[in-house]
Short mmCIF file of C-alpha atoms and ligand atoms in Angstrom, two decimals:
data_model
loop_
_atom_site.label_atom_id
_atom_site.label_comp_id
_atom_site.label_asym_id
_atom_site.label_seq_id
_atom_site.Cartn_x
_atom_site.Cartn_y
_atom_site.Cartn_z
CA MET A 22 -80.45 201.07 -213.94
CA LYS A 23 -84.02 199.96 -213.63
CA MET A 24 -86.04 201.99 -211.13
CA ASP A 25 -89.42 201.11 -209.58
CA ILE A 26 -91.83 203.98 -210.57
CA PRO A 27 -95.23 203.17 -208.95
CA ALA A 28 -97.96 202.34 -211.47
CA ASP A 29 -100.40 204.84 -209.77
CA LEU A 30 -97.89 207.68 -210.19
CA ILE A 31 -97.39 206.83 -213.86
CA ARG A 32 -101.15 206.97 -214.58
CA PHE A 33 -101.67 210.06 -212.58
CA LEU A 34 -98.93 211.85 -214.49
CA GLN A 35 -100.33 210.77 -217.85
CA ARG A 36 -103.48 212.64 -216.93
CA SER A 37 -101.90 215.63 -215.34
CA THR A 38 -101.96 219.01 -217.01
CA ARG A 39 -100.50 221.22 -214.18
CA VAL A 40 -97.17 220.23 -212.60
CA ALA A 41 -94.68 222.12 -210.56
CA ALA A 42 -91.21 221.04 -209.51
CA LEU A 43 -88.86 222.48 -206.93
CA THR A 44 -85.32 221.55 -207.32
CA GLY A 45 -82.28 221.91 -204.93
CA ALA A 46 -78.58 221.26 -204.86
CA GLY A 47 -79.14 217.48 -205.10
CA VAL A 48 -80.09 217.77 -208.85
CA SER A 49 -76.68 219.23 -209.54
CA GLN A 50 -74.83 216.69 -207.49
CA GLU A 51 -74.44 214.24 -210.36
CA SER A 52 -72.89 217.07 -212.41
CA GLY A 53 -70.15 217.14 -209.98
CA LEU A 54 -71.20 220.17 -207.76
CA ARG A 55 -71.27 219.89 -203.98
CA THR A 56 -74.49 220.14 -202.14
CA PHE A 57 -74.81 222.40 -199.04
CA ARG A 58 -75.66 219.95 -196.22
CA ASP A 59 -74.31 216.54 -197.01
CA SER A 60 -72.67 214.92 -194.07
CA GLN A 61 -69.29 214.31 -195.80
CA ASP A 62 -68.98 216.88 -198.45
CA GLY A 63 -71.49 219.62 -197.97
CA ILE A 64 -70.35 223.24 -198.51
CA TRP A 65 -71.67 224.24 -195.10
CA LYS A 66 -69.40 221.64 -193.46
CA GLN A 67 -66.47 223.74 -194.53
CA TYR A 68 -67.87 227.25 -194.35
CA ARG A 69 -70.39 228.92 -192.07
CA PRO A 70 -73.27 230.53 -194.09
CA GLU A 71 -73.06 233.65 -191.96
CA ASP A 72 -69.34 234.04 -192.86
CA LEU A 73 -69.92 233.99 -196.64
CA ALA A 74 -73.59 234.17 -197.65
CA SER A 75 -75.06 237.17 -195.75
CA PRO A 76 -75.14 240.96 -196.13
CA GLU A 77 -73.22 241.28 -192.84
CA ALA A 78 -70.40 239.01 -194.20
CA PHE A 79 -70.21 241.23 -197.32
CA ALA A 80 -70.15 244.42 -195.25
CA ARG A 81 -67.41 242.91 -193.04
CA ASP A 82 -65.20 241.47 -195.75
CA PRO A 83 -66.47 242.10 -199.32
CA LYS A 84 -63.36 240.73 -200.87
CA LEU A 85 -63.67 237.36 -199.04
CA VAL A 86 -67.30 237.00 -200.12
CA TRP A 87 -66.49 238.14 -203.66
CA ASP A 88 -63.64 235.68 -204.02
CA TRP A 89 -65.77 232.80 -202.72
CA TYR A 90 -68.36 233.42 -205.43
CA ALA A 91 -65.64 233.87 -208.06
CA TRP A 92 -64.23 230.48 -206.87
CA ARG A 93 -67.74 228.98 -207.32
CA ARG A 94 -68.15 230.54 -210.76
CA GLU A 95 -64.78 228.97 -211.75
CA ALA A 96 -65.86 225.60 -210.39
CA ILE A 97 -69.07 225.73 -212.49
CA LYS A 98 -67.20 226.50 -215.70
CA GLY A 99 -66.57 223.00 -216.81
CA VAL A 100 -69.75 221.51 -215.32
CA ARG A 101 -72.56 220.25 -217.65
CA PRO A 102 -76.23 219.39 -216.94
CA ASN A 103 -76.86 215.78 -216.06
CA PRO A 104 -79.77 213.37 -217.17
CA GLY A 105 -81.92 214.75 -214.31
CA HIS A 106 -81.75 218.26 -215.78
CA HIS A 107 -82.52 216.84 -219.22
CA ALA A 108 -85.47 214.87 -218.03
CA LEU A 109 -87.05 218.07 -216.58
CA VAL A 110 -86.71 219.63 -220.00
CA GLU A 111 -88.61 216.68 -221.45
CA ILE A 112 -91.38 217.02 -218.75
CA GLU A 113 -91.71 220.72 -219.65
CA LYS A 114 -92.51 219.60 -223.23
CA LYS A 115 -95.12 217.12 -222.17
CA ILE A 116 -97.10 219.04 -219.50
CA PRO A 117 -99.15 221.93 -220.70
CA GLU A 118 -98.57 223.95 -217.49
CA PHE A 119 -95.20 223.07 -216.11
CA THR A 120 -93.38 225.37 -213.66
CA LEU A 121 -89.81 224.69 -212.71
CA ILE A 122 -88.82 226.35 -209.47
CA THR A 123 -85.18 226.19 -208.43
CA GLN A 124 -83.10 227.12 -205.41
CA ASN A 125 -79.90 226.51 -207.40
CA VAL A 126 -77.86 229.42 -208.60
CA ASP A 127 -75.71 227.35 -210.98
CA GLY A 128 -77.73 228.02 -214.20
CA LEU A 129 -77.65 224.32 -215.21
CA HIS A 130 -81.39 224.10 -215.84
CA ARG A 131 -81.11 226.88 -218.32
CA MET A 132 -78.10 225.22 -219.89
CA ALA A 133 -79.98 221.95 -220.21
CA GLY A 134 -82.77 223.84 -222.20
CA SER A 135 -85.51 224.41 -219.61
CA ALA A 136 -87.36 227.44 -220.92
CA LYS A 137 -89.44 228.60 -217.95
CA ILE A 138 -87.49 228.69 -214.72
CA LEU A 139 -88.19 230.53 -211.47
CA GLU A 140 -84.79 231.07 -209.83
CA LEU A 141 -85.68 231.74 -206.23
CA HIS A 142 -82.15 232.32 -204.99
CA GLY A 143 -80.75 234.26 -207.95
CA ASN A 144 -78.03 233.33 -210.33
CA ILE A 145 -74.26 233.20 -209.63
CA GLN A 146 -73.43 234.28 -213.19
CA ARG A 147 -75.27 237.57 -212.77
CA VAL A 148 -73.57 240.52 -211.01
CA ARG A 149 -75.15 243.75 -209.85
CA CYS A 150 -74.16 246.84 -207.94
CA SER A 151 -74.66 246.60 -204.22
CA GLU A 152 -75.70 250.26 -204.08
CA CYS A 153 -77.77 251.17 -207.14
CA GLY A 154 -78.65 247.66 -208.31
CA THR A 155 -77.42 248.17 -211.94
CA PHE A 156 -76.48 244.91 -213.55
CA THR A 157 -73.00 244.52 -215.09
CA GLU A 158 -72.25 242.25 -218.01
CA THR A 159 -68.49 242.16 -217.73
CA TRP A 160 -66.27 242.29 -214.70
CA GLY A 161 -62.89 240.94 -213.60
CA ASP A 162 -62.81 238.06 -211.01
CA ASP A 163 -59.18 238.30 -210.33
CA THR A 164 -58.96 241.94 -209.40
CA GLU A 165 -57.11 243.10 -206.23
CA SER A 166 -60.26 244.62 -204.83
CA VAL A 167 -63.94 243.99 -205.49
CA PRO A 168 -64.87 245.59 -208.90
CA CYS A 169 -67.00 248.67 -208.88
CA CYS A 170 -70.21 249.77 -210.64
CA GLU A 171 -69.63 251.96 -213.67
CA SER A 172 -72.69 253.99 -212.96
CA CYS A 173 -72.31 254.96 -209.28
CA GLY A 174 -69.03 253.49 -208.05
CA GLY A 175 -70.59 251.17 -205.56
CA ILE A 176 -69.07 247.68 -205.14
CA LEU A 177 -70.44 244.82 -207.20
CA ARG A 178 -72.02 241.71 -205.72
CA PRO A 179 -73.38 238.41 -207.05
CA ASP A 180 -77.13 238.53 -207.89
CA VAL A 181 -77.88 235.79 -205.37
CA VAL A 182 -80.13 235.75 -202.26
CA TRP A 183 -78.18 235.81 -199.04
CA PHE A 184 -79.40 234.67 -195.63
CA GLY A 185 -81.59 237.40 -194.18
CA GLU A 186 -82.48 238.84 -197.58
CA ASN A 187 -85.86 238.69 -199.33
CA LEU A 188 -86.44 236.46 -202.30
CA PRO A 189 -87.22 238.22 -205.62
CA ARG A 190 -90.91 239.11 -205.22
CA ALA A 191 -92.16 238.17 -208.71
CA GLU A 192 -90.48 234.83 -208.70
CA LEU A 193 -91.76 234.02 -205.24
CA GLU A 194 -95.28 234.97 -206.12
CA ALA A 195 -95.25 232.92 -209.31
CA ALA A 196 -93.84 229.96 -207.39
CA ILE A 197 -96.57 230.19 -204.76
CA GLN A 198 -99.22 230.42 -207.39
CA ALA A 199 -97.84 227.36 -209.22
CA ALA A 200 -97.64 225.36 -206.02
CA ARG A 201 -101.30 226.21 -205.13
CA ASN A 202 -102.56 225.39 -208.57
CA CYS A 203 -100.79 222.17 -209.54
CA ASP A 204 -102.06 218.59 -209.81
CA VAL A 205 -98.60 217.19 -208.93
CA PHE A 206 -95.72 218.86 -207.05
CA PHE A 207 -92.28 217.38 -207.20
CA SER A 208 -89.57 218.05 -204.58
CA ILE A 209 -86.26 217.00 -206.02
CA GLY A 210 -82.82 216.95 -204.41
CA THR A 211 -83.58 219.44 -201.67
CA SER A 212 -83.22 219.11 -197.95
CA GLY A 213 -86.19 221.40 -197.37
CA ALA A 214 -84.11 223.14 -194.74
CA VAL A 215 -84.42 226.72 -196.18
CA GLN A 216 -87.55 228.83 -196.17
CA PRO A 217 -89.74 229.96 -197.88
CA ALA A 218 -88.76 227.57 -200.69
CA ALA A 219 -89.34 224.57 -198.42
CA SER A 220 -92.97 225.63 -197.67
CA LEU A 221 -93.99 225.45 -201.29
CA ALA A 222 -94.40 221.68 -201.09
CA PHE A 223 -96.65 222.02 -198.02
CA ALA A 224 -98.65 224.67 -199.82
CA ALA A 225 -99.19 222.38 -202.77
CA HIS A 226 -100.10 219.42 -200.40
CA ASN A 227 -102.61 221.67 -198.54
CA LYS A 228 -104.33 222.41 -201.87
CA GLY A 229 -104.62 218.69 -202.65
CA ALA A 230 -101.72 218.22 -205.04
CA VAL A 231 -100.09 214.86 -205.24
CA LEU A 232 -96.66 215.26 -203.58
CA VAL A 233 -93.72 213.42 -205.07
CA GLU A 234 -90.26 213.62 -203.48
CA ILE A 235 -87.04 212.34 -205.11
CA ASN A 236 -84.11 212.23 -202.80
CA LEU A 237 -81.25 210.16 -201.57
CA ASP A 238 -82.35 210.54 -198.00
CA PRO A 239 -85.60 211.26 -196.20
CA THR A 240 -86.38 214.95 -195.30
CA PRO A 241 -88.93 216.64 -193.18
CA LEU A 242 -91.22 216.48 -196.16
CA THR A 243 -91.09 212.74 -196.53
CA PRO A 244 -93.91 211.87 -194.11
CA LYS A 245 -96.24 214.07 -196.16
CA ALA A 246 -95.08 212.74 -199.58
CA ASP A 247 -97.61 210.61 -201.49
CA PHE A 248 -94.64 209.08 -203.30
CA PHE A 249 -91.12 208.98 -202.09
CA LEU A 250 -88.71 207.96 -204.83
CA HIS A 251 -85.57 207.00 -203.19
CA GLY A 252 -82.33 207.40 -205.20
CA LYS A 253 -80.49 209.78 -207.54
CA SER A 254 -82.58 212.29 -209.57
CA GLY A 255 -80.26 211.78 -212.54
CA GLU A 256 -81.44 208.13 -212.62
CA ILE A 257 -84.98 208.40 -211.40
CA LEU A 258 -86.24 211.32 -213.59
CA PRO A 259 -85.19 209.91 -216.96
CA GLU A 260 -86.74 206.56 -216.00
CA LEU A 261 -89.97 208.34 -214.93
CA VAL A 262 -90.10 210.18 -218.26
CA ARG A 263 -89.66 206.80 -220.12
CA MET A 264 -92.35 205.11 -218.04
CA VAL A 265 -94.95 207.91 -218.22
CA TRP A 266 -94.52 209.00 -221.81
CA GLY A 267 -92.76 206.13 -223.42
CA THR A 268 -90.03 208.29 -224.75
CA ASP A 269 -86.50 208.92 -223.75
CA GLY A 270 -86.30 212.22 -225.62
CA GLY A 271 -82.70 211.39 -226.32
CA LEU A 272 -81.85 211.08 -222.66
P1 OAD B 28 -78.94 220.81 -199.43
O1 OAD B 28 -77.49 220.62 -199.52
O2 OAD B 28 -79.53 221.31 -198.16
O3 OAD B 28 -79.75 219.40 -199.78
C1 OAD B 28 -79.44 218.62 -200.87
C2 OAD B 28 -80.41 217.40 -200.84
O4 OAD B 28 -80.19 216.79 -202.04
C3 OAD B 28 -80.23 216.57 -199.71
O5 OAD B 28 -81.52 216.30 -199.19
C4 OAD B 28 -79.59 215.30 -200.35
O6 OAD B 28 -80.07 214.08 -199.68
C5 OAD B 28 -80.16 215.36 -201.68
N1 OAD B 28 -79.28 214.73 -202.78
C6 OAD B 28 -77.94 214.80 -202.87
N2 OAD B 28 -77.54 214.18 -204.04
C7 OAD B 28 -78.66 213.86 -204.69
C8 OAD B 28 -78.98 213.19 -205.88
N3 OAD B 28 -78.04 212.82 -206.76
N4 OAD B 28 -80.26 212.97 -206.24
C9 OAD B 28 -81.28 213.36 -205.43
N5 OAD B 28 -81.13 213.89 -204.21
C10 OAD B 28 -79.79 214.18 -203.87
O7 OAD B 28 -79.39 221.73 -200.72
P2 OAD B 28 -80.65 222.58 -200.92
O8 OAD B 28 -81.89 221.94 -200.31
O9 OAD B 28 -80.69 223.00 -202.31
O10 OAD B 28 -79.31 228.84 -200.14
O11 OAD B 28 -80.31 223.90 -199.98
C11 OAD B 28 -81.28 224.92 -200.02
C12 OAD B 28 -80.49 226.25 -199.88
O12 OAD B 28 -79.65 226.23 -198.79
C13 OAD B 28 -79.51 226.62 -200.99
O13 OAD B 28 -80.31 227.20 -202.12
C14 OAD B 28 -78.65 227.55 -200.43
C15 OAD B 28 -78.37 226.81 -199.18
O14 OAD B 28 -77.89 227.53 -198.10
C16 OAD B 28 -78.70 229.98 -200.18
O15 OAD B 28 -77.41 230.03 -200.25
C17 OAD B 28 -79.59 231.15 -199.80
#
């Protein structure tokens, strides 16, 4: 599908050396994963975050929370990156300082081949002890109770950030740094509803970066965006790579 990428943006990206991109659940939508807040299909239409994605929920019913993440891991098993993920790999190759910041826990950016990724909300494929923090490489997902840590006996939990928890400090600091120092900041497939990730785009904007938003719907960020590219990231991003660098990189 032919997309309209503004000529000003194409010229600007051809000269840019520092670019940051924040992605959300929307970039994985075309891989077949559900987003969180879509009106029809969003995960949070069916479940309440506080029932499943909070330390309180885990304390109340660890097995319920464990099983929900085991179910999501299972759902991700057959899922592959889409052209939007692949286009971001191409952008990383073209821009000398490119920082990919994601709120997604699905690991699809890594699977696509992006090398440098700041995973702000963790990764669903990693598991650690809820007591001592030791990471575990192998565990059973279909056990009768939540599996325990081999070092201390504490129960295991997914290495994701739950509501009310802090983001990993090193990743957050690197993301803030990238947002404050970039020429162009992309906000792609995220509703901008969850802080502090959502504030990164504003931090970039305040420092004079050109703000580019790619989304199916307007968000609270849209009025500030220099360019709002309306549509699917899996269609817009590959077209943008073609228009800016004249390559499709096999997309
Ligand atoms: P949301 O579900 O809140 O938002 C998804 C966004 O992607 C919406 O703005 C959609 O319009 C847009 N979208 C959907 N399909 C798209 C497509 N194919 N191309 C482009 N845009 C598309 O997901 P996030 O913003 O990622 O946190 O949610 C942020 C955080 O809230 C998640 O990381 C998760 C959730 O609760 C935690 O669990 C801590």
